[in-house]
JSON list of C-alpha atoms in Angstrom, two decimals:
[
{"chain": "S", "resi": 1, "resn": "GLY", "atom": "CA", "xyz": [0.00, 0.00, 0.00]},
{"chain": "S", "resi": 2, "resn": "GLN", "atom": "CA", "xyz": [0.90, 3.65, -0.19]},
{"chain": "S", "resi": 3, "resn": "GLN", "atom": "CA", "xyz": [3.34, 4.90, 2.43]},
{"chain": "S", "resi": 4, "resn": "VAL", "atom": "CA", "xyz": [4.14, 8.41, 3.63]},
{"chain": "S", "resi": 5, "resn": "MET", "atom": "CA", "xyz": [7.11, 9.99, 5.37]},
{"chain": "S", "resi": 6, "resn": "GLN", "atom": "CA", "xyz": [6.38, 12.85, 7.72]},
{"chain": "S", "resi": 7, "resn": "ILE", "atom": "CA", "xyz": [8.83, 15.54, 8.83]},
{"chain": "S", "resi": 8, "resn": "PRO", "atom": "CA", "xyz": [9.88, 16.89, 11.20]},
{"chain": "S", "resi": 9, "resn": "GLN", "atom": "CA", "xyz": [9.36, 14.40, 14.00]},
{"chain": "S", "resi": 10, "resn": "TYR", "atom": "CA", "xyz": [9.28, 17.13, 16.63]},
{"chain": "S", "resi": 11, "resn": "GLN", "atom": "CA", "xyz": [8.91, 20.92, 16.60]},
{"chain": "S", "resi": 12, "resn": "HIS", "atom": "CA", "xyz": [9.16, 23.30, 19.52]},
{"chain": "S", "resi": 13, "resn": "VAL", "atom": "CA", "xyz": [8.00, 26.87, 18.91]},
{"chain": "S", "resi": 14, "resn": "GLN", "atom": "CA", "xyz": [7.27, 29.98, 20.90]},
{"chain": "S", "resi": 15, "resn": "GLU", "atom": "CA", "xyz": [3.64, 30.98, 21.01]},
{"chain": "S", "resi": 16, "resn": "GLY", "atom": "CA", "xyz": [2.92, 33.26, 18.05]},
{"chain": "S", "resi": 17, "resn": "GLU", "atom": "CA", "xyz": [5.45, 31.60, 15.73]},
{"chain": "S", "resi": 18, "resn": "ASP", "atom": "CA", "xyz": [4.38, 29.67, 12.66]},
{"chain": "S", "resi": 19, "resn": "PHE", "atom": "CA", "xyz": [4.61, 25.89, 12.28]},
{"chain": "S", "resi": 20, "resn": "THR", "atom": "CA", "xyz": [4.68, 23.58, 9.25]},
{"chain": "S", "resi": 21, "resn": "THR", "atom": "CA", "xyz": [4.68, 19.81, 8.95]},
{"chain": "S", "resi": 22, "resn": "TYR", "atom": "CA", "xyz": [5.26, 17.96, 5.69]},
{"chain": "S", "resi": 23, "resn": "CYS", "atom": "CA", "xyz": [4.10, 14.64, 4.37]},
{"chain": "S", "resi": 24, "resn": "ASN", "atom": "CA", "xyz": [5.90, 13.05, 1.40]},
{"chain": "S", "resi": 25, "resn": "SER", "atom": "CA", "xyz": [5.28, 10.01, -0.76]},
{"chain": "S", "resi": 26, "resn": "SER", "atom": "CA", "xyz": [7.27, 8.39, -3.56]},
{"chain": "S", "resi": 27, "resn": "THR", "atom": "CA", "xyz": [4.04, 7.50, -5.35]},
{"chain": "S", "resi": 28, "resn": "THR", "atom": "CA", "xyz": [1.06, 9.51, -6.51]},
{"chain": "S", "resi": 29, "resn": "LEU", "atom": "CA", "xyz": [-1.62, 9.64, -3.85]},
{"chain": "S", "resi": 30, "resn": "SER", "atom": "CA", "xyz": [-5.37, 9.43, -4.45]},
{"chain": "S", "resi": 31, "resn": "ASN", "atom": "CA", "xyz": [-6.03, 11.62, -1.44]},
{"chain": "S", "resi": 32, "resn": "ILE", "atom": "CA", "xyz": [-4.54, 12.52, 1.91]},
{"chain": "S", "resi": 33, "resn": "GLN", "atom": "CA", "xyz": [-6.07, 13.06, 5.32]},
{"chain": "S", "resi": 34, "resn": "TRP", "atom": "CA", "xyz": [-4.79, 14.99, 8.34]},
{"chain": "S", "resi": 35, "resn": "TYR", "atom": "CA", "xyz": [-5.48, 14.17, 11.98]},
{"chain": "S", "resi": 36, "resn": "LYS", "atom": "CA", "xyz": [-4.62, 15.86, 15.28]},
{"chain": "S", "resi": 37, "resn": "GLN", "atom": "CA", "xyz": [-4.01, 14.06, 18.54]},
{"chain": "S", "resi": 38, "resn": "ARG", "atom": "CA", "xyz": [-3.86, 16.07, 21.76]},
{"chain": "S", "resi": 39, "resn": "PRO", "atom": "CA", "xyz": [-1.59, 14.72, 24.55]},
{"chain": "S", "resi": 40, "resn": "GLY", "atom": "CA", "xyz": [-3.36, 11.80, 26.21]},
{"chain": "S", "resi": 41, "resn": "GLY", "atom": "CA", "xyz": [-6.14, 11.92, 23.63]},
{"chain": "S", "resi": 42, "resn": "HIS", "atom": "CA", "xyz": [-7.14, 10.14, 20.48]},
{"chain": "S", "resi": 43, "resn": "PRO", "atom": "CA", "xyz": [-6.64, 11.14, 16.82]},
{"chain": "S", "resi": 44, "resn": "VAL", "atom": "CA", "xyz": [-9.30, 13.48, 15.48]},
{"chain": "S", "resi": 45, "resn": "PHE", "atom": "CA", "xyz": [-9.93, 14.01, 11.78]},
{"chain": "S", "resi": 46, "resn": "LEU", "atom": "CA", "xyz": [-9.09, 17.49, 10.52]},
{"chain": "S", "resi": 47, "resn": "ILE", "atom": "CA", "xyz": [-9.44, 17.44, 6.74]},
{"chain": "S", "resi": 48, "resn": "GLN", "atom": "CA", "xyz": [-9.16, 15.45, 3.53]},
{"chain": "S", "resi": 49, "resn": "LEU", "atom": "CA", "xyz": [-7.48, 16.72, 0.35]},
{"chain": "S", "resi": 50, "resn": "VAL", "atom": "CA", "xyz": [-8.28, 15.14, -3.00]},
{"chain": "S", "resi": 51, "resn": "LYS", "atom": "CA", "xyz": [-7.43, 17.47, -5.87]},
{"chain": "S", "resi": 52, "resn": "SER", "atom": "CA", "xyz": [-4.01, 18.31, -7.28]},
{"chain": "S", "resi": 53, "resn": "GLY", "atom": "CA", "xyz": [-2.81, 21.67, -5.92]},
{"chain": "S", "resi": 54, "resn": "GLU", "atom": "CA", "xyz": [-5.73, 21.88, -3.49]},
{"chain": "S", "resi": 55, "resn": "VAL", "atom": "CA", "xyz": [-5.49, 24.42, -0.66]},
{"chain": "S", "resi": 56, "resn": "LYS", "atom": "CA", "xyz": [-7.94, 24.43, 2.23]},
{"chain": "S", "resi": 57, "resn": "LYS", "atom": "CA", "xyz": [-8.07, 26.65, 5.29]},
{"chain": "S", "resi": 58, "resn": "GLN", "atom": "CA", "xyz": [-9.50, 26.14, 8.75]},
{"chain": "S", "resi": 59, "resn": "LYS", "atom": "CA", "xyz": [-9.00, 29.36, 10.74]},
{"chain": "S", "resi": 60, "resn": "ARG", "atom": "CA", "xyz": [-5.20, 29.50, 11.34]},
{"chain": "S", "resi": 61, "resn": "LEU", "atom": "CA", "xyz": [-4.57, 26.11, 9.68]},
{"chain": "S", "resi": 62, "resn": "THR", "atom": "CA", "xyz": [-3.72, 25.88, 5.97]},
{"chain": "S", "resi": 63, "resn": "PHE", "atom": "CA", "xyz": [-3.57, 22.51, 4.23]},
{"chain": "S", "resi": 64, "resn": "GLN", "atom": "CA", "xyz": [-1.98, 22.00, 0.81]},
{"chain": "S", "resi": 65, "resn": "PHE", "atom": "CA", "xyz": [-1.85, 19.08, -1.59]},
{"chain": "S", "resi": 66, "resn": "GLY", "atom": "CA", "xyz": [1.02, 19.17, -4.06]},
{"chain": "S", "resi": 67, "resn": "GLU", "atom": "CA", "xyz": [0.53, 19.56, -7.79]},
{"chain": "S", "resi": 68, "resn": "ALA", "atom": "CA", "xyz": [1.93, 16.08, -8.37]},
{"chain": "S", "resi": 69, "resn": "LYS", "atom": "CA", "xyz": [-0.15, 14.67, -5.48]},
{"chain": "S", "resi": 70, "resn": "LYS", "atom": "CA", "xyz": [3.01, 13.27, -3.88]},
{"chain": "S", "resi": 71, "resn": "ASN", "atom": "CA", "xyz": [3.25, 15.63, -0.95]},
{"chain": "S", "resi": 72, "resn": "SER", "atom": "CA", "xyz": [1.15, 17.65, 1.43]},
{"chain": "S", "resi": 73, "resn": "SER", "atom": "CA", "xyz": [1.69, 20.20, 4.15]},
{"chain": "S", "resi": 74, "resn": "LEU", "atom": "CA", "xyz": [-0.09, 21.59, 7.18]},
{"chain": "S", "resi": 75, "resn": "HIS", "atom": "CA", "xyz": [0.80, 25.15, 8.18]},
{"chain": "S", "resi": 76, "resn": "ILE", "atom": "CA", "xyz": [-0.32, 26.82, 11.39]},
{"chain": "S", "resi": 77, "resn": "THR", "atom": "CA", "xyz": [-0.08, 30.60, 11.54]},
{"chain": "S", "resi": 78, "resn": "ALA", "atom": "CA", "xyz": [0.64, 32.25, 14.89]},
{"chain": "S", "resi": 79, "resn": "THR", "atom": "CA", "xyz": [0.58, 29.14, 17.03]},
{"chain": "S", "resi": 80, "resn": "GLN", "atom": "CA", "xyz": [-1.31, 29.04, 20.30]},
{"chain": "S", "resi": 81, "resn": "THR", "atom": "CA", "xyz": [-0.92, 26.71, 23.28]},
{"chain": "S", "resi": 82, "resn": "THR", "atom": "CA", "xyz": [-4.11, 24.98, 22.17]},
{"chain": "S", "resi": 83, "resn": "ASP", "atom": "CA", "xyz": [-2.26, 23.79, 19.04]},
{"chain": "S", "resi": 84, "resn": "VAL", "atom": "CA", "xyz": [-0.07, 21.46, 21.12]},
{"chain": "S", "resi": 85, "resn": "GLY", "atom": "CA", "xyz": [-0.31, 17.86, 20.01]},
{"chain": "S", "resi": 86, "resn": "THR", "atom": "CA", "xyz": [0.77, 15.44, 17.32]},
{"chain": "S", "resi": 87, "resn": "TYR", "atom": "CA", "xyz": [-0.31, 15.96, 13.72]},
{"chain": "S", "resi": 88, "resn": "PHE", "atom": "CA", "xyz": [-0.59, 12.92, 11.47]},
{"chain": "S", "resi": 89, "resn": "CYS", "atom": "CA", "xyz": [-1.09, 12.58, 7.75]},
{"chain": "S", "resi": 90, "resn": "ALA", "atom": "CA", "xyz": [-2.72, 9.41, 6.45]},
{"chain": "S", "resi": 91, "resn": "VAL", "atom": "CA", "xyz": [-3.24, 7.84, 3.04]},
{"chain": "S", "resi": 92, "resn": "VAL", "atom": "CA", "xyz": [-5.67, 5.21, 1.85]},
{"chain": "S", "resi": 93, "resn": "SER", "atom": "CA", "xyz": [-4.25, 1.71, 1.50]},
{"chain": "S", "resi": 94, "resn": "GLY", "atom": "CA", "xyz": [-6.88, -0.78, 0.39]},
{"chain": "S", "resi": 95, "resn": "TYR", "atom": "CA", "xyz": [-9.65, -0.68, 2.98]},
{"chain": "S", "resi": 96, "resn": "ALA", "atom": "CA", "xyz": [-7.46, 0.95, 5.62]},
{"chain": "S", "resi": 97, "resn": "LEU", "atom": "CA", "xyz": [-5.28, 4.00, 6.19]},
{"chain": "S", "resi": 98, "resn": "ASN", "atom": "CA", "xyz": [-1.50, 4.17, 6.46]},
{"chain": "S", "resi": 99, "resn": "PHE", "atom": "CA", "xyz": [-0.48, 6.85, 8.92]},
{"chain": "S", "resi": 100, "resn": "GLY", "atom": "CA", "xyz": [2.72, 8.84, 8.91]},
{"chain": "S", "resi": 101, "resn": "LYS", "atom": "CA", "xyz": [4.68, 8.74, 12.15]},
{"chain": "S", "resi": 102, "resn": "GLY", "atom": "CA", "xyz": [3.44, 12.21, 13.05]},
{"chain": "S", "resi": 103, "resn": "THR", "atom": "CA", "xyz": [4.93, 15.56, 14.01]},
{"chain": "S", "resi": 104, "resn": "SER", "atom": "CA", "xyz": [4.73, 16.46, 17.69]},
{"chain": "S", "resi": 105, "resn": "LEU", "atom": "CA", "xyz": [4.26, 20.18, 18.26]},
{"chain": "S", "resi": 106, "resn": "LEU", "atom": "CA", "xyz": [5.17, 21.82, 21.54]},
{"chain": "S", "resi": 107, "resn": "VAL", "atom": "CA", "xyz": [4.22, 25.46, 22.04]},
{"chain": "S", "resi": 108, "resn": "THR", "atom": "CA", "xyz": [5.87, 27.47, 24.78]},
{"chain": "S", "resi": 109, "resn": "PRO", "atom": "CA", "xyz": [3.88, 30.47, 26.09]},
{"chain": "M", "resi": 1, "resn": "ASN", "atom": "CA", "xyz": [-24.75, 9.34, 20.07]},
{"chain": "M", "resi": 2, "resn": "ALA", "atom": "CA", "xyz": [-21.58, 8.11, 21.82]},
{"chain": "M", "resi": 3, "resn": "GLY", "atom": "CA", "xyz": [-19.47, 7.56, 18.66]},
{"chain": "M", "resi": 4, "resn": "VAL", "atom": "CA", "xyz": [-16.78, 4.93, 19.31]},
{"chain": "M", "resi": 5, "resn": "THR", "atom": "CA", "xyz": [-16.47, 3.49, 22.79]},
{"chain": "M", "resi": 6, "resn": "GLN", "atom": "CA", "xyz": [-13.71, 1.27, 24.14]},
{"chain": "M", "resi": 7, "resn": "THR", "atom": "CA", "xyz": [-13.39, -0.76, 27.32]},
{"chain": "M", "resi": 8, "resn": "PRO", "atom": "CA", "xyz": [-11.42, -0.94, 29.47]},
{"chain": "M", "resi": 9, "resn": "LYS", "atom": "CA", "xyz": [-9.60, 2.41, 29.60]},
{"chain": "M", "resi": 10, "resn": "PHE", "atom": "CA", "xyz": [-6.63, 0.98, 31.47]},
{"chain": "M", "resi": 11, "resn": "GLN", "atom": "CA", "xyz": [-5.39, -2.57, 32.02]},
{"chain": "M", "resi": 12, "resn": "VAL", "atom": "CA", "xyz": [-2.36, -4.21, 33.61]},
{"chain": "M", "resi": 13, "resn": "LEU", "atom": "CA", "xyz": [-1.62, -7.83, 32.73]},
{"chain": "M", "resi": 14, "resn": "LYS", "atom": "CA", "xyz": [1.03, -10.32, 33.65]},
{"chain": "M", "resi": 15, "resn": "THR", "atom": "CA", "xyz": [2.95, -12.08, 30.90]},
{"chain": "M", "resi": 16, "resn": "GLY", "atom": "CA", "xyz": [0.92, -15.01, 29.60]},
{"chain": "M", "resi": 17, "resn": "GLN", "atom": "CA", "xyz": [-2.47, -13.70, 30.68]},
{"chain": "M", "resi": 18, "resn": "SER", "atom": "CA", "xyz": [-5.23, -13.23, 28.14]},
{"chain": "M", "resi": 19, "resn": "MET", "atom": "CA", "xyz": [-7.73, -10.45, 27.68]},
{"chain": "M", "resi": 20, "resn": "THR", "atom": "CA", "xyz": [-10.21, -9.00, 25.23]},
{"chain": "M", "resi": 21, "resn": "LEU", "atom": "CA", "xyz": [-10.47, -5.32, 24.35]},
{"chain": "M", "resi": 22, "resn": "GLN", "atom": "CA", "xyz": [-13.98, -4.28, 23.46]},
{"chain": "M", "resi": 23, "resn": "CYS", "atom": "CA", "xyz": [-15.00, -1.68, 20.89]},
{"chain": "M", "resi": 24, "resn": "ALA", "atom": "CA", "xyz": [-18.44, -0.52, 19.79]},
{"chain": "M", "resi": 25, "resn": "GLN", "atom": "CA", "xyz": [-19.70, 2.20, 17.45]},
{"chain": "M", "resi": 26, "resn": "ASP", "atom": "CA", "xyz": [-23.17, 3.62, 17.06]},
{"chain": "M", "resi": 27, "resn": "MET", "atom": "CA", "xyz": [-22.68, 5.41, 13.73]},
{"chain": "M", "resi": 28, "resn": "ASN", "atom": "CA", "xyz": [-23.74, 2.48, 11.53]},
{"chain": "M", "resi": 29, "resn": "HIS", "atom": "CA", "xyz": [-20.27, 2.36, 9.97]},
{"chain": "M", "resi": 30, "resn": "ASN", "atom": "CA", "xyz": [-19.27, -0.58, 7.81]},
{"chain": "M", "resi": 31, "resn": "SER", "atom": "CA", "xyz": [-15.54, -0.58, 8.55]},
{"chain": "M", "resi": 32, "resn": "MET", "atom": "CA", "xyz": [-13.78, -0.96, 11.88]},
{"chain": "M", "resi": 33, "resn": "TYR", "atom": "CA", "xyz": [-10.10, -0.99, 12.81]},
{"chain": "M", "resi": 34, "resn": "TRP", "atom": "CA", "xyz": [-7.68, -1.78, 15.60]},
{"chain": "M", "resi": 35, "resn": "TYR", "atom": "CA", "xyz": [-4.42, 0.18, 15.92]},
{"chain": "M", "resi": 36, "resn": "ARG", "atom": "CA", "xyz": [-1.62, 0.21, 18.39]},
{"chain": "M", "resi": 37, "resn": "GLN", "atom": "CA", "xyz": [0.38, 3.35, 19.15]},
{"chain": "M", "resi": 38, "resn": "ASP", "atom": "CA", "xyz": [3.90, 3.26, 20.51]},
{"chain": "M", "resi": 39, "resn": "PRO", "atom": "CA", "xyz": [6.23, 6.23, 21.06]},
{"chain": "M", "resi": 40, "resn": "GLY", "atom": "CA", "xyz": [7.89, 7.29, 17.81]},
{"chain": "M", "resi": 41, "resn": "MET", "atom": "CA", "xyz": [6.06, 4.62, 15.81]},
{"chain": "M", "resi": 42, "resn": "GLY", "atom": "CA", "xyz": [2.85, 6.41, 14.97]},
{"chain": "M", "resi": 43, "resn": "LEU", "atom": "CA", "xyz": [-0.33, 4.37, 14.52]},
{"chain": "M", "resi": 44, "resn": "ARG", "atom": "CA", "xyz": [0.12, 0.83, 13.27]},
{"chain": "M", "resi": 45, "resn": "LEU", "atom": "CA", "xyz": [-2.80, -1.21, 12.00]},
{"chain": "M", "resi": 46, "resn": "ILE", "atom": "CA", "xyz": [-3.30, -4.55, 13.72]},
{"chain": "M", "resi": 47, "resn": "TYR", "atom": "CA", "xyz": [-6.51, -5.84, 12.09]},
{"chain": "M", "resi": 48, "resn": "TYR", "atom": "CA", "xyz": [-9.44, -4.36, 10.29]},
{"chain": "M", "resi": 49, "resn": "SER", "atom": "CA", "xyz": [-12.92, -5.35, 9.25]},
{"chain": "M", "resi": 50, "resn": "ALA", "atom": "CA", "xyz": [-14.17, -3.84, 6.00]},
{"chain": "M", "resi": 51, "resn": "SER", "atom": "CA", "xyz": [-17.70, -5.06, 6.66]},
{"chain": "M", "resi": 52, "resn": "GLU", "atom": "CA", "xyz": [-19.66, -7.28, 9.02]},
{"chain": "M", "resi": 53, "resn": "GLY", "atom": "CA", "xyz": [-18.45, -10.85, 8.73]},
{"chain": "M", "resi": 54, "resn": "THR", "atom": "CA", "xyz": [-15.00, -10.06, 7.33]},
{"chain": "M", "resi": 55, "resn": "THR", "atom": "CA", "xyz": [-11.65, -9.43, 8.99]},
{"chain": "M", "resi": 56, "resn": "ASP", "atom": "CA", "xyz": [-8.17, -8.90, 7.57]},
{"chain": "M", "resi": 57, "resn": "LYS", "atom": "CA", "xyz": [-4.66, -8.60, 8.91]},
{"chain": "M", "resi": 58, "resn": "GLY", "atom": "CA", "xyz": [-2.94, -5.26, 9.05]},
{"chain": "M", "resi": 59, "resn": "GLU", "atom": "CA", "xyz": [0.71, -4.38, 9.51]},
{"chain": "M", "resi": 60, "resn": "VAL", "atom": "CA", "xyz": [1.26, -5.98, 12.95]},
{"chain": "M", "resi": 61, "resn": "PRO", "atom": "CA", "xyz": [-1.24, -8.86, 13.50]},
{"chain": "M", "resi": 62, "resn": "ASN", "atom": "CA", "xyz": [1.00, -11.36, 15.30]},
{"chain": "M", "resi": 63, "resn": "GLY", "atom": "CA", "xyz": [-0.17, -12.16, 18.83]},
{"chain": "M", "resi": 64, "resn": "TYR", "atom": "CA", "xyz": [-3.68, -10.84, 18.25]},
{"chain": "M", "resi": 65, "resn": "ASN", "atom": "CA", "xyz": [-7.06, -12.13, 17.13]},
{"chain": "M", "resi": 66, "resn": "VAL", "atom": "CA", "xyz": [-10.23, -10.22, 16.31]},
{"chain": "M", "resi": 67, "resn": "SER", "atom": "CA", "xyz": [-13.94, -10.82, 16.10]},
{"chain": "M", "resi": 68, "resn": "ARG", "atom": "CA", "xyz": [-16.49, -8.70, 14.27]},
{"chain": "M", "resi": 69, "resn": "LEU", "atom": "CA", "xyz": [-19.39, -9.73, 16.42]},
{"chain": "M", "resi": 70, "resn": "ASN", "atom": "CA", "xyz": [-21.94, -7.66, 14.52]},
{"chain": "M", "resi": 71, "resn": "LYS", "atom": "CA", "xyz": [-21.96, -4.35, 12.68]},
{"chain": "M", "resi": 72, "resn": "ARG", "atom": "CA", "xyz": [-21.51, -2.41, 15.93]},
{"chain": "M", "resi": 73, "resn": "GLU", "atom": "CA", "xyz": [-18.84, -4.40, 17.73]},
{"chain": "M", "resi": 74, "resn": "PHE", "atom": "CA", "xyz": [-15.24, -5.33, 16.95]},
{"chain": "M", "resi": 75, "resn": "SER", "atom": "CA", "xyz": [-13.15, -6.97, 19.66]},
{"chain": "M", "resi": 76, "resn": "LEU", "atom": "CA", "xyz": [-9.40, -7.54, 19.92]},
{"chain": "M", "resi": 77, "resn": "ARG", "atom": "CA", "xyz": [-8.05, -10.52, 21.86]},
{"chain": "M", "resi": 78, "resn": "LEU", "atom": "CA", "xyz": [-4.60, -11.12, 23.27]},
{"chain": "M", "resi": 79, "resn": "GLU", "atom": "CA", "xyz": [-4.34, -14.87, 23.93]},
{"chain": "M", "resi": 80, "resn": "SER", "atom": "CA", "xyz": [-1.01, -14.81, 25.77]},
{"chain": "M", "resi": 81, "resn": "ALA", "atom": "CA", "xyz": [0.13, -11.30, 26.54]},
{"chain": "M", "resi": 82, "resn": "ALA", "atom": "CA", "xyz": [3.80, -10.35, 26.18]},
{"chain": "M", "resi": 83, "resn": "PRO", "atom": "CA", "xyz": [5.66, -7.23, 27.39]},
{"chain": "M", "resi": 84, "resn": "SER", "atom": "CA", "xyz": [6.09, -6.20, 23.72]},
{"chain": "M", "resi": 85, "resn": "GLN", "atom": "CA", "xyz": [2.32, -5.74, 23.60]},
{"chain": "M", "resi": 86, "resn": "THR", "atom": "CA", "xyz": [2.48, -2.90, 26.12]},
{"chain": "M", "resi": 87, "resn": "SER", "atom": "CA", "xyz": [0.94, -0.06, 24.15]},
{"chain": "M", "resi": 88, "resn": "VAL", "atom": "CA", "xyz": [-2.04, 2.20, 23.67]},
{"chain": "M", "resi": 89, "resn": "TYR", "atom": "CA", "xyz": [-4.74, 0.51, 21.60]},
{"chain": "M", "resi": 90, "resn": "PHE", "atom": "CA", "xyz": [-7.20, 2.52, 19.54]},
{"chain": "M", "resi": 91, "resn": "CYS", "atom": "CA", "xyz": [-10.32, 1.29, 17.84]},
{"chain": "M", "resi": 92, "resn": "ALA", "atom": "CA", "xyz": [-11.70, 3.29, 14.92]},
{"chain": "M", "resi": 93, "resn": "SER", "atom": "CA", "xyz": [-14.65, 3.11, 12.57]},
{"chain": "M", "resi": 94, "resn": "SER", "atom": "CA", "xyz": [-15.37, 4.51, 9.14]},
{"chain": "M", "resi": 95, "resn": "PRO", "atom": "CA", "xyz": [-18.26, 4.56, 6.65]},
{"chain": "M", "resi": 96, "resn": "SER", "atom": "CA", "xyz": [-15.84, 3.19, 4.02]},
{"chain": "M", "resi": 97, "resn": "THR", "atom": "CA", "xyz": [-12.23, 4.15, 3.20]},
{"chain": "M", "resi": 98, "resn": "ASP", "atom": "CA", "xyz": [-13.05, 7.60, 4.41]},
{"chain": "M", "resi": 99, "resn": "THR", "atom": "CA", "xyz": [-12.69, 9.60, 7.57]},
{"chain": "M", "resi": 100, "resn": "GLN", "atom": "CA", "xyz": [-11.90, 7.44, 10.57]},
{"chain": "M", "resi": 101, "resn": "TYR", "atom": "CA", "xyz": [-13.45, 8.09, 13.98]},
{"chain": "M", "resi": 102, "resn": "PHE", "atom": "CA", "xyz": [-11.36, 6.95, 16.90]},
{"chain": "M", "resi": 103, "resn": "GLY", "atom": "CA", "xyz": [-12.29, 5.72, 20.34]},
{"chain": "M", "resi": 104, "resn": "PRO", "atom": "CA", "xyz": [-10.61, 7.07, 23.49]},
{"chain": "M", "resi": 105, "resn": "GLY", "atom": "CA", "xyz": [-8.07, 4.23, 23.64]},
{"chain": "M", "resi": 106, "resn": "THR", "atom": "CA", "xyz": [-7.03, 1.48, 26.04]},
{"chain": "M", "resi": 107, "resn": "ARG", "atom": "CA", "xyz": [-3.72, 1.85, 27.84]},
{"chain": "M", "resi": 108, "resn": "LEU", "atom": "CA", "xyz": [-2.32, -1.65, 28.32]},
{"chain": "M", "resi": 109, "resn": "THR", "atom": "CA", "xyz": [0.73, -2.59, 30.36]},
{"chain": "M", "resi": 110, "resn": "VAL", "atom": "CA", "xyz": [2.09, -6.14, 30.32]},
{"chain": "M", "resi": 111, "resn": "LEU", "atom": "CA", "xyz": [4.50, -6.94, 33.14]}
]
């Protein structure tokens, strides 16, 4: 099935700084999903991207799907302490999803 | 509408003991999944059930068995627990190969 590499593994920012996590594949993806997991919590679906070059926004979060559909990014503008958690990308593999290893974001006030 | 529920929330086992993790969803979803999450390893698929009556192995099935009891329930059994199975276990459900909805997780320690 399709696999994805996610970078960086960890990111520590000061509150108000921007944050970006990247998801890369060696093969063309049909779509890509993003999830957020708060510390001690469970993954929660954020968004799905399907179209080449697609850009979607949710308040301070901007999601992009590459033109070649081989990479995706999640950008957070002006981070807040509520953004703390691990962000995962995931791609369809048969009837299931393959998750990236995630990027853990720590925000210092 | 509770979504996905899992029991128990926490469990401590001794090596060799058996247990079953329960999962239920009330969203009428066809597909259900079991994942384990270990530090630095992300979410790894243990087993999944694309529809009632079917189950398939995921990435890390060894040491586990599953039962799709009905459309609502999907259980995960450890027949002889090992310390390597210490992990956080998440159940998830999905209408198809779409958005997955996760339960709160079971934190399992095997001594």
